[in-house]
């Protein structure tokens, strides 16, 4: 496994591999790797000749009051994990290399980027789509691996890839959870013991909603109200949103029919957690 920090070196390695038809898989990450990332790396390993992971804490997807500075950085630990998963290349550029002083170009998926997380984190998805465009150009993958935990991000990146004709297939992989249901996230490490104890209610509330829907409930407002009540009753977190939306358009649903995403975002103190489930009704 090689850790590469210079674009020229990366291109010198990848060009001949592309020419000989090797299938390249990319798992984009911001580091602080956990089992969720490992599941993506493993899938990429099974399906590709060359597995690349990128590690880059992207300043452009954090708001001024957000956790860019304290986002966990653990290069050595990440390298060991990636090595264990048989990754071929870690693409680990510096911020100065990615965003030169005169950087002026952004990619934005309209409408979808302003909804849900985009409402409370203005500019976040513009930062994500811009960096992922750069990562795709730099690593030239055939397959891009993303996690369903960041459901809105996955949808926006799929739309960008379709709209801009990127020659890459997108695979969205299931959310990996702790035994008690909490979706894995690099931010979970910031939860206090008390918050960590309270956090499984997020998934439990989503599972309750699923059960209600499978038993015939179709009223989205009632479902949302019940999820909110379960969360506020048992935790100290503040709810950013709970929504029942169409999985492809993110439009809010009045009646629960079709391909549905039930998604939520909450804050435990400064720690923002998101989760979602998909349903076909
Ligand atoms: O999901 C993430 O870790 C990031 O948003 C991504 C896709 C690596 C872009 O910085």
Tab-separated table of C-alpha atoms and ligand atoms in Angstrom:
chain	number	residue	atom	x	y	z
A	1	UNK	CA	0.000	0.000	0.000
A	2	UNK	CA	1.225	3.482	-0.895
A	3	UNK	CA	0.249	6.788	0.697
A	4	UNK	CA	0.498	9.457	-1.981
A	5	UNK	CA	0.435	13.161	-1.293
A	6	UNK	CA	1.394	14.621	-4.715
A	7	UNK	CA	-0.954	14.683	-7.707
A	8	UNK	CA	1.886	14.141	-10.169
A	9	UNK	CA	2.909	10.922	-8.402
A	10	UNK	CA	-0.701	9.723	-8.296
A	11	UNK	CA	-1.121	10.320	-12.043
A	12	UNK	CA	2.166	8.601	-12.880
A	13	UNK	CA	0.950	5.492	-11.063
A	14	UNK	CA	-2.640	5.519	-12.336
A	15	UNK	CA	-2.063	6.298	-16.059
A	16	UNK	CA	-0.437	2.951	-16.974
A	17	UNK	CA	-2.980	1.057	-14.845
A	18	UNK	CA	-5.860	2.734	-16.693
A	19	UNK	CA	-4.217	1.965	-20.039
A	20	UNK	CA	-4.095	-1.751	-19.212
A	21	UNK	CA	-7.801	-1.720	-18.329
A	22	UNK	CA	-7.535	-2.153	-14.563
A	23	UNK	CA	-10.791	-1.431	-12.720
A	24	UNK	CA	-10.271	1.321	-10.160
A	25	UNK	CA	-12.538	1.776	-7.115
A	26	UNK	CA	-12.572	4.942	-5.006
A	27	UNK	CA	-13.775	5.241	-1.409
A	28	UNK	CA	-13.731	8.963	-0.558
A	29	UNK	CA	-13.311	9.701	3.154
A	30	UNK	CA	-12.313	12.419	5.575
A	31	UNK	CA	-10.299	9.910	7.598
A	32	UNK	CA	-11.030	8.811	11.180
A	33	UNK	CA	-11.870	5.519	9.526
A	34	UNK	CA	-14.350	3.156	11.144
A	35	UNK	CA	-16.183	-0.052	10.322
A	36	UNK	CA	-18.528	1.846	7.971
A	37	UNK	CA	-15.548	2.867	5.827
A	38	UNK	CA	-14.111	-0.646	6.117
A	39	UNK	CA	-17.286	-2.146	4.673
A	40	UNK	CA	-16.891	0.144	1.632
A	41	UNK	CA	-13.202	-0.753	1.274
A	42	UNK	CA	-14.048	-4.464	1.462
A	43	UNK	CA	-16.696	-4.156	-1.220
A	44	UNK	CA	-14.299	-2.198	-3.418
A	45	UNK	CA	-11.616	-4.854	-2.808
A	46	UNK	CA	-14.000	-7.596	-3.960
A	47	UNK	CA	-15.012	-5.728	-7.101
A	48	UNK	CA	-11.948	-3.783	-8.298
A	49	UNK	CA	-8.343	-4.391	-9.330
A	50	UNK	CA	-7.116	-1.217	-7.665
A	51	UNK	CA	-8.657	0.202	-4.485
A	52	UNK	CA	-8.006	3.840	-3.656
A	53	UNK	CA	-9.223	5.626	-0.558
A	54	UNK	CA	-8.931	9.368	-0.304
A	55	UNK	CA	-8.373	10.991	3.068
A	56	UNK	CA	-9.003	14.705	2.996
A	57	UNK	CA	-10.768	16.803	5.631
A	58	UNK	CA	-12.376	19.213	3.205
A	59	UNK	CA	-12.546	22.742	4.673
A	60	UNK	CA	-15.050	23.845	2.040
A	61	UNK	CA	-17.822	21.622	3.367
A	62	UNK	CA	-17.644	23.010	6.924
A	63	UNK	CA	-19.407	26.228	7.953
A	64	UNK	CA	-17.466	28.890	9.890
A	65	UNK	CA	-18.965	27.772	13.249
A	66	UNK	CA	-18.606	24.050	12.503
A	67	UNK	CA	-16.112	21.399	13.611
A	68	UNK	CA	-13.411	21.576	10.893
A	69	UNK	CA	-10.620	22.268	13.404
A	70	UNK	CA	-11.622	19.579	15.848
A	71	UNK	CA	-12.610	16.970	13.220
A	72	UNK	CA	-10.609	13.842	14.214
A	73	UNK	CA	-7.327	13.348	12.318
A	74	UNK	CA	-5.511	10.038	12.899
A	75	UNK	CA	-3.220	9.386	9.941
A	76	UNK	CA	-1.241	6.451	11.377
A	77	UNK	CA	-4.319	4.628	12.664
A	78	UNK	CA	-6.100	5.162	9.323
A	79	UNK	CA	-3.102	3.818	7.402
A	80	UNK	CA	-3.046	0.666	9.516
A	81	UNK	CA	-6.759	0.098	8.983
A	82	UNK	CA	-6.509	0.678	5.232
A	83	UNK	CA	-3.575	-1.708	5.048
A	84	UNK	CA	-5.596	-4.355	6.884
A	85	UNK	CA	-8.336	-3.969	4.265
A	86	UNK	CA	-5.795	-4.422	1.441
A	87	UNK	CA	-6.200	-0.950	0.037
A	88	UNK	CA	-3.675	-0.209	-2.729
A	89	UNK	CA	-3.429	3.564	-2.545
A	90	UNK	CA	-4.250	6.223	0.026
A	91	UNK	CA	-4.642	9.589	-1.706
A	92	UNK	CA	-3.804	12.065	1.042
A	93	UNK	CA	-3.321	15.550	-0.411
A	94	UNK	CA	-2.791	18.708	1.650
A	95	UNK	CA	-5.349	21.526	1.788
A	96	UNK	CA	-2.897	23.862	-0.013
A	97	UNK	CA	-2.531	21.401	-2.829
A	98	UNK	CA	-6.254	20.916	-3.318
A	99	UNK	CA	-7.198	24.577	-2.947
A	100	UNK	CA	-4.495	26.792	-4.420
A	101	UNK	CA	-4.578	30.449	-3.311
A	102	UNK	CA	-6.434	31.539	-6.470
A	103	UNK	CA	-9.066	28.731	-6.394
A	104	UNK	CA	-12.342	30.007	-7.904
A	105	UNK	CA	-14.273	27.052	-9.308
A	106	UNK	CA	-17.196	25.286	-7.637
A	107	UNK	CA	-19.686	22.594	-8.599
A	108	UNK	CA	-23.203	22.779	-7.204
A	109	UNK	CA	-26.272	20.594	-7.579
A	110	UNK	CA	-29.152	23.042	-7.346
A	111	UNK	CA	-32.340	22.502	-5.326
A	112	UNK	CA	-31.285	19.202	-3.678
A	113	UNK	CA	-28.326	20.946	-1.995
A	114	UNK	CA	-30.606	23.458	-0.274
A	115	UNK	CA	-32.860	20.886	1.413
A	116	UNK	CA	-32.608	18.971	4.711
A	117	UNK	CA	-28.953	19.171	5.880
A	118	UNK	CA	-28.338	21.861	3.254
A	119	UNK	CA	-30.832	24.154	5.013
A	120	UNK	CA	-28.969	24.116	8.305
A	121	UNK	CA	-25.512	23.840	6.727
A	122	UNK	CA	-25.509	26.404	3.901
A	123	UNK	CA	-22.713	25.730	1.402
A	124	UNK	CA	-22.034	22.247	2.800
A	125	UNK	CA	-23.085	20.274	-0.270
A	126	UNK	CA	-21.417	22.761	-2.632
A	127	UNK	CA	-18.205	21.927	-0.770
A	128	UNK	CA	-18.917	18.194	-1.066
A	129	UNK	CA	-19.708	18.249	-4.792
A	130	UNK	CA	-16.670	20.420	-5.516
A	131	UNK	CA	-14.235	18.171	-3.653
A	132	UNK	CA	-15.735	14.964	-5.043
A	133	UNK	CA	-15.434	16.394	-8.572
A	134	UNK	CA	-11.760	17.022	-7.886
A	135	UNK	CA	-11.252	13.574	-6.346
A	136	UNK	CA	-12.899	11.912	-9.357
A	137	UNK	CA	-10.663	13.842	-11.751
A	138	UNK	CA	-7.577	13.011	-9.727
A	139	UNK	CA	-8.193	9.304	-9.137
A	140	UNK	CA	-10.198	8.456	-12.339
A	141	UNK	CA	-12.194	5.622	-10.728
A	142	UNK	CA	-14.543	3.254	-12.548
A	143	UNK	CA	-16.624	2.784	-9.394
A	144	UNK	CA	-17.327	5.238	-6.563
A	145	UNK	CA	-18.377	3.743	-3.209
A	146	UNK	CA	-20.608	5.778	-0.879
A	147	UNK	CA	-22.515	5.008	2.305
A	148	UNK	CA	-26.306	5.230	2.700
A	149	UNK	CA	-25.826	6.863	6.119
A	150	UNK	CA	-25.186	10.116	4.241
A	151	UNK	CA	-28.308	9.531	2.151
A	152	UNK	CA	-28.707	13.104	0.903
A	153	UNK	CA	-25.017	13.320	0.021
A	154	UNK	CA	-25.229	10.064	-1.949
A	155	UNK	CA	-28.272	11.300	-3.852
A	156	UNK	CA	-26.648	14.656	-4.675
A	157	UNK	CA	-23.415	13.019	-5.846
A	158	UNK	CA	-25.352	10.568	-8.028
A	159	UNK	CA	-27.210	13.497	-9.605
A	160	UNK	CA	-23.971	15.408	-10.203
A	161	UNK	CA	-22.391	12.355	-11.832
A	162	UNK	CA	-25.400	11.889	-14.121
A	163	UNK	CA	-25.801	15.573	-14.973
A	164	UNK	CA	-22.103	16.136	-15.717
A	165	UNK	CA	-21.534	12.808	-17.539
A	166	UNK	CA	-18.806	11.538	-15.249
A	167	UNK	CA	-17.729	8.126	-16.474
A	168	UNK	CA	-18.109	6.416	-13.109
A	169	UNK	CA	-20.587	3.965	-11.598
A	170	UNK	CA	-21.906	4.786	-8.123
A	171	UNK	CA	-22.494	2.080	-5.522
A	172	UNK	CA	-24.340	3.023	-2.372
A	173	UNK	CA	-23.712	0.630	0.492
A	174	UNK	CA	-25.811	-0.042	3.611
A	175	UNK	CA	-25.343	1.906	6.832
A	176	UNK	CA	-23.191	0.080	9.353
A	177	UNK	CA	-24.407	0.336	12.943
A	178	UNK	CA	-23.256	-0.280	16.484
A	179	UNK	CA	-24.937	-3.268	18.173
A	180	UNK	CA	-27.479	-0.890	19.742
A	181	UNK	CA	-28.393	0.641	16.375
A	182	UNK	CA	-26.416	3.905	16.394
A	183	UNK	CA	-25.160	4.559	12.846
A	184	UNK	CA	-21.358	4.613	12.730
A	185	UNK	CA	-19.900	8.086	12.276
A	186	UNK	CA	-16.526	9.656	12.975
A	187	UNK	CA	-18.427	12.193	15.095
A	188	UNK	CA	-19.770	9.551	17.538
A	189	UNK	CA	-16.432	9.772	19.360
A	190	UNK	CA	-17.401	13.279	20.520
A	191	UNK	CA	-20.545	12.133	22.345
A	192	UNK	CA	-20.424	12.220	26.136
A	193	UNK	CA	-21.245	8.953	27.915
A	194	UNK	CA	-24.745	10.225	28.646
A	195	UNK	CA	-25.332	11.318	25.022
A	196	UNK	CA	-23.984	8.009	23.739
A	197	UNK	CA	-26.441	6.174	26.026
A	198	UNK	CA	-29.310	8.267	24.661
A	199	UNK	CA	-28.325	8.074	20.978
A	200	UNK	CA	-29.753	4.629	20.000
A	201	UNK	CA	-33.249	6.129	20.241
A	202	UNK	CA	-32.647	7.718	16.808
A	203	UNK	CA	-32.605	4.361	15.044
A	204	UNK	CA	-35.244	2.911	17.357
A	205	UNK	CA	-37.593	5.760	16.407
A	206	UNK	CA	-36.930	5.120	12.707
A	207	UNK	CA	-37.592	1.413	13.201
A	208	UNK	CA	-40.866	2.188	15.013
A	209	UNK	CA	-41.886	4.370	12.078
A	210	UNK	CA	-41.111	1.520	9.700
A	211	UNK	CA	-43.218	-0.866	11.770
A	212	UNK	CA	-46.141	1.587	11.790
A	213	UNK	CA	-45.900	2.055	8.025
A	214	UNK	CA	-45.729	-1.685	7.415
A	215	UNK	CA	-48.856	-2.021	9.575
A	216	UNK	CA	-50.686	0.391	7.277
A	217	UNK	CA	-49.980	3.924	8.558
A	218	UNK	CA	-49.681	6.282	5.570
A	219	UNK	CA	-49.922	9.710	7.182
A	220	UNK	CA	-46.442	11.296	7.080
A	221	UNK	CA	-47.236	13.983	9.674
A	222	UNK	CA	-48.317	11.400	12.228
A	223	UNK	CA	-45.153	9.384	11.611
A	224	UNK	CA	-42.950	12.478	11.979
A	225	UNK	CA	-44.743	13.557	15.149
A	226	UNK	CA	-44.221	10.137	16.701
A	227	UNK	CA	-40.497	10.063	15.854
A	228	UNK	CA	-40.040	13.551	17.299
A	229	UNK	CA	-41.927	12.592	20.464
A	230	UNK	CA	-39.799	9.466	20.990
A	231	UNK	CA	-36.580	11.464	20.615
A	232	UNK	CA	-37.531	14.438	22.768
A	233	UNK	CA	-39.003	12.250	25.504
A	234	UNK	CA	-35.802	10.321	26.150
A	235	UNK	CA	-32.865	12.525	25.094
A	236	UNK	CA	-31.298	15.915	25.682
A	237	UNK	CA	-30.655	16.481	21.956
A	238	UNK	CA	-32.235	19.185	19.808
A	239	UNK	CA	-33.919	18.068	16.607
A	240	UNK	CA	-32.845	19.773	13.381
A	241	UNK	CA	-35.307	17.888	11.173
A	242	UNK	CA	-37.357	14.729	10.836
A	243	UNK	CA	-38.771	14.191	7.339
A	244	UNK	CA	-40.591	11.653	5.185
A	245	UNK	CA	-39.481	12.420	1.628
A	246	UNK	CA	-39.430	10.900	-1.813
A	247	UNK	CA	-36.109	9.030	-2.042
A	248	UNK	CA	-35.125	10.527	-5.409
A	249	UNK	CA	-36.437	14.095	-5.267
A	250	UNK	CA	-36.362	14.689	-1.491
A	251	UNK	CA	-39.820	16.252	-1.851
A	252	UNK	CA	-41.858	15.983	1.371
A	253	UNK	CA	-44.624	13.390	1.271
A	254	UNK	CA	-48.097	13.861	2.672
A	255	UNK	CA	-48.991	10.242	2.126
A	256	UNK	CA	-46.344	7.605	2.443
A	257	UNK	CA	-46.190	5.872	-0.939
A	258	UNK	CA	-43.452	4.884	-3.398
A	259	UNK	CA	-39.747	4.951	-2.587
A	260	UNK	CA	-39.513	6.756	0.701
A	261	UNK	CA	-36.646	8.024	2.830
A	262	UNK	CA	-37.337	8.824	6.462
A	263	UNK	CA	-34.419	10.975	7.558
A	264	UNK	CA	-33.448	12.901	10.633
A	265	UNK	CA	-30.725	15.167	11.957
A	266	UNK	CA	-30.190	16.069	15.605
A	267	UNK	CA	-27.623	17.819	17.728
A	268	UNK	CA	-26.251	16.437	20.969
A	269	UNK	CA	-24.536	19.590	22.207
A	270	UNK	CA	-22.151	20.421	19.355
A	271	UNK	CA	-22.295	16.958	17.844
A	272	UNK	CA	-24.534	16.703	14.799
A	273	UNK	CA	-25.831	13.206	14.017
A	274	UNK	CA	-27.840	12.090	11.005
A	275	UNK	CA	-29.596	8.849	10.154
A	276	UNK	CA	-32.161	7.559	7.680
A	277	UNK	CA	-34.028	4.484	6.516
A	278	UNK	CA	-35.368	3.649	3.052
A	279	UNK	CA	-38.722	2.018	2.453
A	280	UNK	CA	-40.651	0.876	-0.584
A	281	UNK	CA	-44.361	1.213	0.105
B	1	LIG	O1	-18.729	11.662	3.459
B	1	LIG	C1	-17.613	12.186	3.578
B	1	LIG	O2	-16.746	11.709	4.328
B	1	LIG	C2	-17.297	13.429	2.790
B	1	LIG	O3	-18.414	14.252	2.668
B	1	LIG	C3	-16.658	13.158	1.414
B	1	LIG	C4	-17.613	12.415	0.498
B	1	LIG	C5	-15.385	12.351	1.604
B	1	LIG	C6	-16.293	14.483	0.748
B	1	LIG	O4	-15.405	15.214	1.514
